[in-house]
Short mmCIF file of C-alpha atoms (C1' of nucleotides) in Angstrom, two decimals:
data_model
loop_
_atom_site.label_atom_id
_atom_site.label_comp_id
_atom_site.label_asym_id
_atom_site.label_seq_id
_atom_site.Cartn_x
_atom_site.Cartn_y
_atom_site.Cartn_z
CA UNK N 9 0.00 0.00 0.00
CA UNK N 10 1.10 3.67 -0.69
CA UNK N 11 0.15 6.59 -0.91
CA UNK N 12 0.91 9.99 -3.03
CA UNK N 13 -0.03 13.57 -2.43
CA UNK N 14 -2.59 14.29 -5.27
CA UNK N 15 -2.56 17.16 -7.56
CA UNK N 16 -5.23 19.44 -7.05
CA UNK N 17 -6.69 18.53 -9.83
CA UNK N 18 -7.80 14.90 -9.87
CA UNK N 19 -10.87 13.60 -9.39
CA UNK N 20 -11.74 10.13 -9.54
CA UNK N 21 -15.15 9.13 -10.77
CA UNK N 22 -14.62 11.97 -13.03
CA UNK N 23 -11.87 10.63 -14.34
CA UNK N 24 -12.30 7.19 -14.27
CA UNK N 25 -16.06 7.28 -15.03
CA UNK N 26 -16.06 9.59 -18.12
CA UNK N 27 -15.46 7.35 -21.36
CA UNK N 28 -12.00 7.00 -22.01
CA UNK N 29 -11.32 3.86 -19.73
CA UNK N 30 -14.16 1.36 -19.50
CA UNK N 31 -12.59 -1.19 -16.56
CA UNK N 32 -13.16 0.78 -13.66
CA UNK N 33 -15.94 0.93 -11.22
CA UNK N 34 -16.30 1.56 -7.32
CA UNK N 35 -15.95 -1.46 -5.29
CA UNK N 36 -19.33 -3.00 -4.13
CA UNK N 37 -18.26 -2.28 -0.36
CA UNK N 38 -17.26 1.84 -0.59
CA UNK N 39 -18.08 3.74 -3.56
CA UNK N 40 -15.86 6.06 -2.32
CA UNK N 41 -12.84 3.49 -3.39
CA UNK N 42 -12.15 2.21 -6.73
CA UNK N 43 -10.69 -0.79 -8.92
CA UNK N 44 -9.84 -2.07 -11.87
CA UNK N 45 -6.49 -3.10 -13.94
CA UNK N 46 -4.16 -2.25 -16.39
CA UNK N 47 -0.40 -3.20 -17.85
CA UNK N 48 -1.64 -6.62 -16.14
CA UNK N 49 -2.05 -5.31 -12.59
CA UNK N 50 -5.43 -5.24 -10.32
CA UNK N 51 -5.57 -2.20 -8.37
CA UNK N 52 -8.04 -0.33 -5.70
CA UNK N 53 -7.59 3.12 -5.17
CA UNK N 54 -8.88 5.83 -2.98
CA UNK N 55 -8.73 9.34 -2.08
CA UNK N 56 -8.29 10.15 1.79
CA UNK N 57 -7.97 13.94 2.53
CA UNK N 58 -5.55 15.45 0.76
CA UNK N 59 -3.95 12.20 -0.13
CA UNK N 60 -4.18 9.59 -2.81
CA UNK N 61 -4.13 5.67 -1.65
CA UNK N 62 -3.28 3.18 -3.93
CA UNK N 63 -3.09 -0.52 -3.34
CA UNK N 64 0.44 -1.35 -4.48
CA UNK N 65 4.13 -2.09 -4.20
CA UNK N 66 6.05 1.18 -4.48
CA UNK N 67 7.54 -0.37 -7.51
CA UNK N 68 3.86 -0.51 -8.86
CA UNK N 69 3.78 2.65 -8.21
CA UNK N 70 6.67 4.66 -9.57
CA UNK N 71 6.64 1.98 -12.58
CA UNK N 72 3.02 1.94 -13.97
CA UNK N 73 0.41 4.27 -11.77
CA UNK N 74 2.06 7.33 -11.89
CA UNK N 75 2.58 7.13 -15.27
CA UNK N 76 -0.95 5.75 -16.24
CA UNK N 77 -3.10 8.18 -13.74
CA UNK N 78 -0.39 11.40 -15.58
CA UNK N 79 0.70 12.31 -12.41
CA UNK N 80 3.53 14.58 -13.39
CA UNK N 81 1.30 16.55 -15.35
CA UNK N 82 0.28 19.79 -14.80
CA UNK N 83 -3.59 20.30 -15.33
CA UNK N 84 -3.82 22.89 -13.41
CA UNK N 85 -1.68 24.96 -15.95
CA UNK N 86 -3.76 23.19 -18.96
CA UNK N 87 -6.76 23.75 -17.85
CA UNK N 88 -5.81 27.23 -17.60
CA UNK N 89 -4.46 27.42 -21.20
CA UNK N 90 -7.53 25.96 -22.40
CA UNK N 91 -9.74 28.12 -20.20
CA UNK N 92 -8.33 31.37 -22.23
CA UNK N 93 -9.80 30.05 -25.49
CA UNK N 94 -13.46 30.09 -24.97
CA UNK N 95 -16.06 31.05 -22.01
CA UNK N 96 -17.67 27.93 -22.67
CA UNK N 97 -14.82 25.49 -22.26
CA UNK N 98 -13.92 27.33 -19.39
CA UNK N 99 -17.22 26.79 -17.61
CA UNK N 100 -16.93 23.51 -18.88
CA UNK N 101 -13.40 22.81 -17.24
CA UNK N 102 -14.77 24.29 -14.51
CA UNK N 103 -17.72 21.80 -14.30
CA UNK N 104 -15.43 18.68 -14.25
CA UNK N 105 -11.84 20.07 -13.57
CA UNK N 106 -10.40 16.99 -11.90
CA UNK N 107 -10.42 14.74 -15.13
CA UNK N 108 -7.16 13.55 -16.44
CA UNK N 109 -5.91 11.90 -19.30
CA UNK N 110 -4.88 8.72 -18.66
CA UNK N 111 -2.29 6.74 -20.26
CA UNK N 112 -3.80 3.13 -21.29
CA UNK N 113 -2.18 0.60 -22.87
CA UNK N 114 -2.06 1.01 -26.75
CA UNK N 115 -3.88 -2.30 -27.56
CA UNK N 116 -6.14 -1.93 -24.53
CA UNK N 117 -7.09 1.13 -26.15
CA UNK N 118 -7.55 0.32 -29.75
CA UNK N 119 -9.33 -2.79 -28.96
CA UNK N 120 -11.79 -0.96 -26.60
CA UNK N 121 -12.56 1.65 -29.04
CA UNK N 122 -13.38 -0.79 -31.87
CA UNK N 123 -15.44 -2.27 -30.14
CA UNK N 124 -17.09 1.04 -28.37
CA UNK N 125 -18.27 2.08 -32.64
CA UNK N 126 -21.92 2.78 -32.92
CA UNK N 127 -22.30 1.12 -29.36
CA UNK N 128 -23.64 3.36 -25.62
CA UNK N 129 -20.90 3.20 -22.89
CA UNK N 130 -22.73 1.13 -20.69
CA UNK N 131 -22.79 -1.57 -23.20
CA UNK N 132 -19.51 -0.95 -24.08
CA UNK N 133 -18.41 -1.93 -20.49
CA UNK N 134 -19.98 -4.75 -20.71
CA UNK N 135 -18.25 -5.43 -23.91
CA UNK N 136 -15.02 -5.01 -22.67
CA UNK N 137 -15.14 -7.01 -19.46
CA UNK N 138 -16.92 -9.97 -20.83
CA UNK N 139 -14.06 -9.86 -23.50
CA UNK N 140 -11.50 -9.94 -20.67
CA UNK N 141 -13.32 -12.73 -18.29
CA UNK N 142 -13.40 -14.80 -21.43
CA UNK N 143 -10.02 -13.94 -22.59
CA UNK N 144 -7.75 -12.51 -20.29
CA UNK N 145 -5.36 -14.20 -18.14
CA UNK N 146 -5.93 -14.01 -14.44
CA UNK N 147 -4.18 -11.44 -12.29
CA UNK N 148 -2.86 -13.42 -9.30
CA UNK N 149 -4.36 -13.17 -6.07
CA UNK N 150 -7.75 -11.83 -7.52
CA UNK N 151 -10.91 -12.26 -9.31
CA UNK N 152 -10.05 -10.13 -11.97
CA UNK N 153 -8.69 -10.79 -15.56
CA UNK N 154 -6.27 -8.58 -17.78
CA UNK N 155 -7.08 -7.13 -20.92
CA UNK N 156 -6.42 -10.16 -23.68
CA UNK N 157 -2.85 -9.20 -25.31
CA UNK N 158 -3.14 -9.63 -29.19
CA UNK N 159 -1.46 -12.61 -29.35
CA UNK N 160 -4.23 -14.57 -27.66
CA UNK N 161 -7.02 -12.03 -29.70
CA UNK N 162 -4.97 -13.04 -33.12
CA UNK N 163 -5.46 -16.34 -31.99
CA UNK N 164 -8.92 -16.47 -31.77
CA UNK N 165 -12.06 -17.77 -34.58
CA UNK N 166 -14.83 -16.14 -34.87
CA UNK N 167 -16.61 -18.85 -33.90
CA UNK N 168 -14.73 -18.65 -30.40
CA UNK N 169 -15.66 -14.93 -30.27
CA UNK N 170 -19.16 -15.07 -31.12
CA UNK N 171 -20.36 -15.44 -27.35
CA UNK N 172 -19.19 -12.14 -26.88
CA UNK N 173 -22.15 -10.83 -28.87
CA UNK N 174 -20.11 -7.89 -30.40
CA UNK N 175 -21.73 -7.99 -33.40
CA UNK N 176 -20.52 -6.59 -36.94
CA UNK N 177 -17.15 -5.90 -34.61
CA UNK N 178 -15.75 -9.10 -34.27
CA UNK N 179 -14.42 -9.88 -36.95
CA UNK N 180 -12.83 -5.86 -36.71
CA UNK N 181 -11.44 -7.33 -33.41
CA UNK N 182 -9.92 -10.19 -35.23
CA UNK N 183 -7.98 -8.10 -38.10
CA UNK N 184 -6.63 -5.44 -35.89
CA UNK N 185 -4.81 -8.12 -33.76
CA UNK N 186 -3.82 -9.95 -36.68
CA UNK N 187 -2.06 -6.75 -38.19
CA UNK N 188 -0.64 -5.95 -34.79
CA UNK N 189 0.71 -9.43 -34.19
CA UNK N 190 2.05 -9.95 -37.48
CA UNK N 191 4.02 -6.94 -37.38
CA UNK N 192 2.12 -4.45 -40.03
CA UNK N 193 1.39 -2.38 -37.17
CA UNK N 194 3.67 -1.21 -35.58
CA UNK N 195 2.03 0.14 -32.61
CA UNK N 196 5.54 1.02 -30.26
CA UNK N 197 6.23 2.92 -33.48
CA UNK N 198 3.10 5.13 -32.98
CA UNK N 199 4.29 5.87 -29.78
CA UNK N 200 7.26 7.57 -31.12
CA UNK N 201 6.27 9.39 -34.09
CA UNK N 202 4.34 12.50 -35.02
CA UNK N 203 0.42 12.08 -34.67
CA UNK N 204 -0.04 11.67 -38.58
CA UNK N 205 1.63 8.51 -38.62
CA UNK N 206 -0.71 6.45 -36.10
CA UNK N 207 -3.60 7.91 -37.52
CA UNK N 208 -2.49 6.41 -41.05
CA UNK N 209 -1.48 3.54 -39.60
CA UNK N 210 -4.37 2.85 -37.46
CA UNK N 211 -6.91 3.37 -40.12
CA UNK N 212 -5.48 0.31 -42.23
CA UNK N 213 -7.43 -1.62 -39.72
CA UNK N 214 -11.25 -2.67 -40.79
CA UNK N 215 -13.48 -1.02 -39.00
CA UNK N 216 -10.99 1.78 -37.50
CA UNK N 217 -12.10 5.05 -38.90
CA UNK N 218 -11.60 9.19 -38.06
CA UNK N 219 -13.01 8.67 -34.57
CA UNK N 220 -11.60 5.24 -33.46
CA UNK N 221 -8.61 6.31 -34.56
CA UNK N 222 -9.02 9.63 -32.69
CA UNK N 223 -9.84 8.02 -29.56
CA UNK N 224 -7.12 5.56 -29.68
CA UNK N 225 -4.53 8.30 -30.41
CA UNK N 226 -5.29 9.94 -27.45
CA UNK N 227 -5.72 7.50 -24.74
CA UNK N 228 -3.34 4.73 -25.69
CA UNK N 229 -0.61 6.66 -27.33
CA UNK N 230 -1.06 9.84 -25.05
CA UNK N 231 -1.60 11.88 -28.12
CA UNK N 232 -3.06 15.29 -26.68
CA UNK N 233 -3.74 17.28 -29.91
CA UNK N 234 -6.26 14.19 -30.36
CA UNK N 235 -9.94 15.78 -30.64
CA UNK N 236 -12.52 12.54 -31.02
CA UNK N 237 -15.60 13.92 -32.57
CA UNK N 238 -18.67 11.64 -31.61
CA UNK N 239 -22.30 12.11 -32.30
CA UNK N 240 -21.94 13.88 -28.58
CA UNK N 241 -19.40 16.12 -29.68
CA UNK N 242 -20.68 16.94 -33.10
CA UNK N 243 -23.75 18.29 -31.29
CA UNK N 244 -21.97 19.83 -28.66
CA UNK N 245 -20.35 21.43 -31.08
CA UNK N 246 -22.74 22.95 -33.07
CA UNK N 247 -24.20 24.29 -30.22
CA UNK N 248 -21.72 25.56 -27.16
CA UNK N 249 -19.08 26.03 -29.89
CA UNK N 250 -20.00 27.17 -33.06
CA UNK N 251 -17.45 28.20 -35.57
CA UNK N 252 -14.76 26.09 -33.26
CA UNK N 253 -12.73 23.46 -34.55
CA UNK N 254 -10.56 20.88 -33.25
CA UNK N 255 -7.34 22.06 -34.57
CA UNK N 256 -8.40 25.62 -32.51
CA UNK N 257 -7.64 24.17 -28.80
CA UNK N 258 -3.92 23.27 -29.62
CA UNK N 259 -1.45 20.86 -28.06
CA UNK N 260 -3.84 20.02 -25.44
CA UNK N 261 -6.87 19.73 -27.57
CA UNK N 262 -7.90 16.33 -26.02
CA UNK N 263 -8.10 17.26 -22.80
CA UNK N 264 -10.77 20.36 -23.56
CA UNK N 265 -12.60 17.79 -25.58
CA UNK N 266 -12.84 15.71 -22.33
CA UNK N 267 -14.10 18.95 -20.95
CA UNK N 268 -16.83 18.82 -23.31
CA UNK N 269 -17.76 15.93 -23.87
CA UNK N 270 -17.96 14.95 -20.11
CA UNK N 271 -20.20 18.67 -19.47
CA UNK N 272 -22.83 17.41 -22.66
CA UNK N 273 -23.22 14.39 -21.15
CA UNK N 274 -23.93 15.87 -17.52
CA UNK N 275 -25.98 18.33 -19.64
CA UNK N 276 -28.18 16.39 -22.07
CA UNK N 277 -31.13 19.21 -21.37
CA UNK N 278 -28.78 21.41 -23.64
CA UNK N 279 -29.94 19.73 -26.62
CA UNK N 280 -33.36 19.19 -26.63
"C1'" DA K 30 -42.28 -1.07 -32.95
"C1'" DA K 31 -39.12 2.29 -33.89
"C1'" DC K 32 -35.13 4.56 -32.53
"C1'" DC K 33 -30.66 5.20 -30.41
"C1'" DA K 34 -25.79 4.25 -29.01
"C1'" DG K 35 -18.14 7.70 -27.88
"C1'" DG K 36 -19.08 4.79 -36.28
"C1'" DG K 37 -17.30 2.57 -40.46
"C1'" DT K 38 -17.84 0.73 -45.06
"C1'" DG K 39 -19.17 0.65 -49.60
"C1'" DA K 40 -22.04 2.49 -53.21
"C1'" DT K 41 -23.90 6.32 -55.34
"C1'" DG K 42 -24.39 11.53 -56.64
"C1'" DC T 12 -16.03 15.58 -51.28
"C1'" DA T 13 -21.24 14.67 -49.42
"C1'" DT T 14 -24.79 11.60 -48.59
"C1'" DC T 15 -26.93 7.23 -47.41
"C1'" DA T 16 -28.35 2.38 -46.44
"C1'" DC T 17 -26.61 -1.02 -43.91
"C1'" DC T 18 -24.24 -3.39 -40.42
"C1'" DA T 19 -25.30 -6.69 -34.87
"C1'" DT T 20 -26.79 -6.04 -30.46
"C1'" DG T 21 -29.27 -4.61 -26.42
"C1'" DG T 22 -31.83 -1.10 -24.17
"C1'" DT T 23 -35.80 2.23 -24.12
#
DNA sequence: AACCAGGGTGATG
DNA sequence: CATCACCATGGT
């Protein structure tokens, strides 16, 4: 167990309830504390005071969660940037300013957001744990499974994934982890170079388009200028924003769509 | 029953 | 380049 002083801003159901990570949930006991896993690790966390208090090693800690929950990142001095631009995404930063941008695990990501296409985010939770109780190895110690690597998704039928009821996605599923296993994705590559490249690359996929692509960009490469435009966002848009356009909030562009998107949702009398 | 959901594809103007 | 039917599934 340890524990870090948290930024001010960070704030976890808003953060780990608002559509970019679909594993996480509060525990059935406190609602107050939550869990889930990543990079192949089951964790609870909690915040008590001023303090964050995570479940794990310190290893854990300054190896994976600091980096995944972007704790050396300054959103206070982002959301500050972004604030400047419009009176809207201010009040909307203002609504929700604890989210952060995590950093997920590439595949995690792509494979979540294929399947999340034309789909609401409860179901989409659904989709993604079933996927990992059926495929995922177990994380030692607890009930949980890790996100299937795509190896074991390459490795798959359809026939073996067709109790997942995902639909017209599986057999997207199926070809992304094929081109990432076989090596015509290159998605440590992504990682490295300029935005442009990964959304090229990830749009050789079937099934990944503009948004997918978008969504993947930003949470599983940590691509900020990333600005996923969903049937949310296009009306938010129109409507909070007009005459905006992604490439107008910068560097940081994906966290003021966050902003947004979360503020629509919380707002859904807006657009009636 | 019809419509919607963090869309994409393929065909057609 | 813009539009549009269609796609599988589950929830209203």
């Amino acid at each position: 167990m340890s524990g870090v002083q948290i930024p001010a801003e960070f704030d976890l159901p808003q953060t780990l309830d608002c559509g970019q990570a679909f594993r996480w949930r509060p525990t059935p006991e406190d609602s107050e504390t939550w869990c889930g896993a990543a990079y192949g690790r089951y964790l609870t966390l909690r915040r008590v005071g001023n303090q964050l208090e995570l479940d794990c090693s310190q290893g854990d800690m300054d190896g994976v969660w600091r980096a995944y929950f972007d704790l050396s990142e300054d959103y206070a001095r982002i959301r500050g940037e972004l604030s400047g631009l419009s009176p809207v995404l201010k009040e909307a930063a203002e609504f929700a300013p604890g989210i952060r941008i995590l950093r997920q695990e590439p595949w995690e990501a792509l494979c979540s957001f294929i399947m999340s296409q034309n789909n609401n985010i409860s179901r989409i939770k659904g989709l993604v744990n079933n996927f990992c109780r059926m495929f995922g190895g177990q994380i030692p110690g607890t009930g949980m499974r890790s996100f299937p690597g795509p190896e074991t998704v390459a490795a798959l039928s359809l026939e073996e994934l067709e109790p997942l009821r995902s639909g017209y996605r599986a057999p997207y599923i199926l070809d992304a982890a094929r081109k990432v296993v076989e090596g015509e994705i290159d998605l440590q590559r992504i990682v490295r170079e300029p935005t442009g490249y990964g959304r090229e690359e990830l749009r050789k996929i079937k099934g990944v388009g503009p948004k997918v692509a978008e969504c993947a960009l930003l949470y599983g490469f940590h691509k900020t200028e990333c600005f996923p435009m969903d049937v949310w966002m296009k009306r938010a848009m129109a409507q909070l924003l007009p005459g905006m356009a992604p490439e107008d909030f910068g560097p940081n562009a994906g966290l003021a769509q966050q902003y947004i998107f979360h503020y629509s949702r919380r707002h859904p009398e807006l657009f009636l």
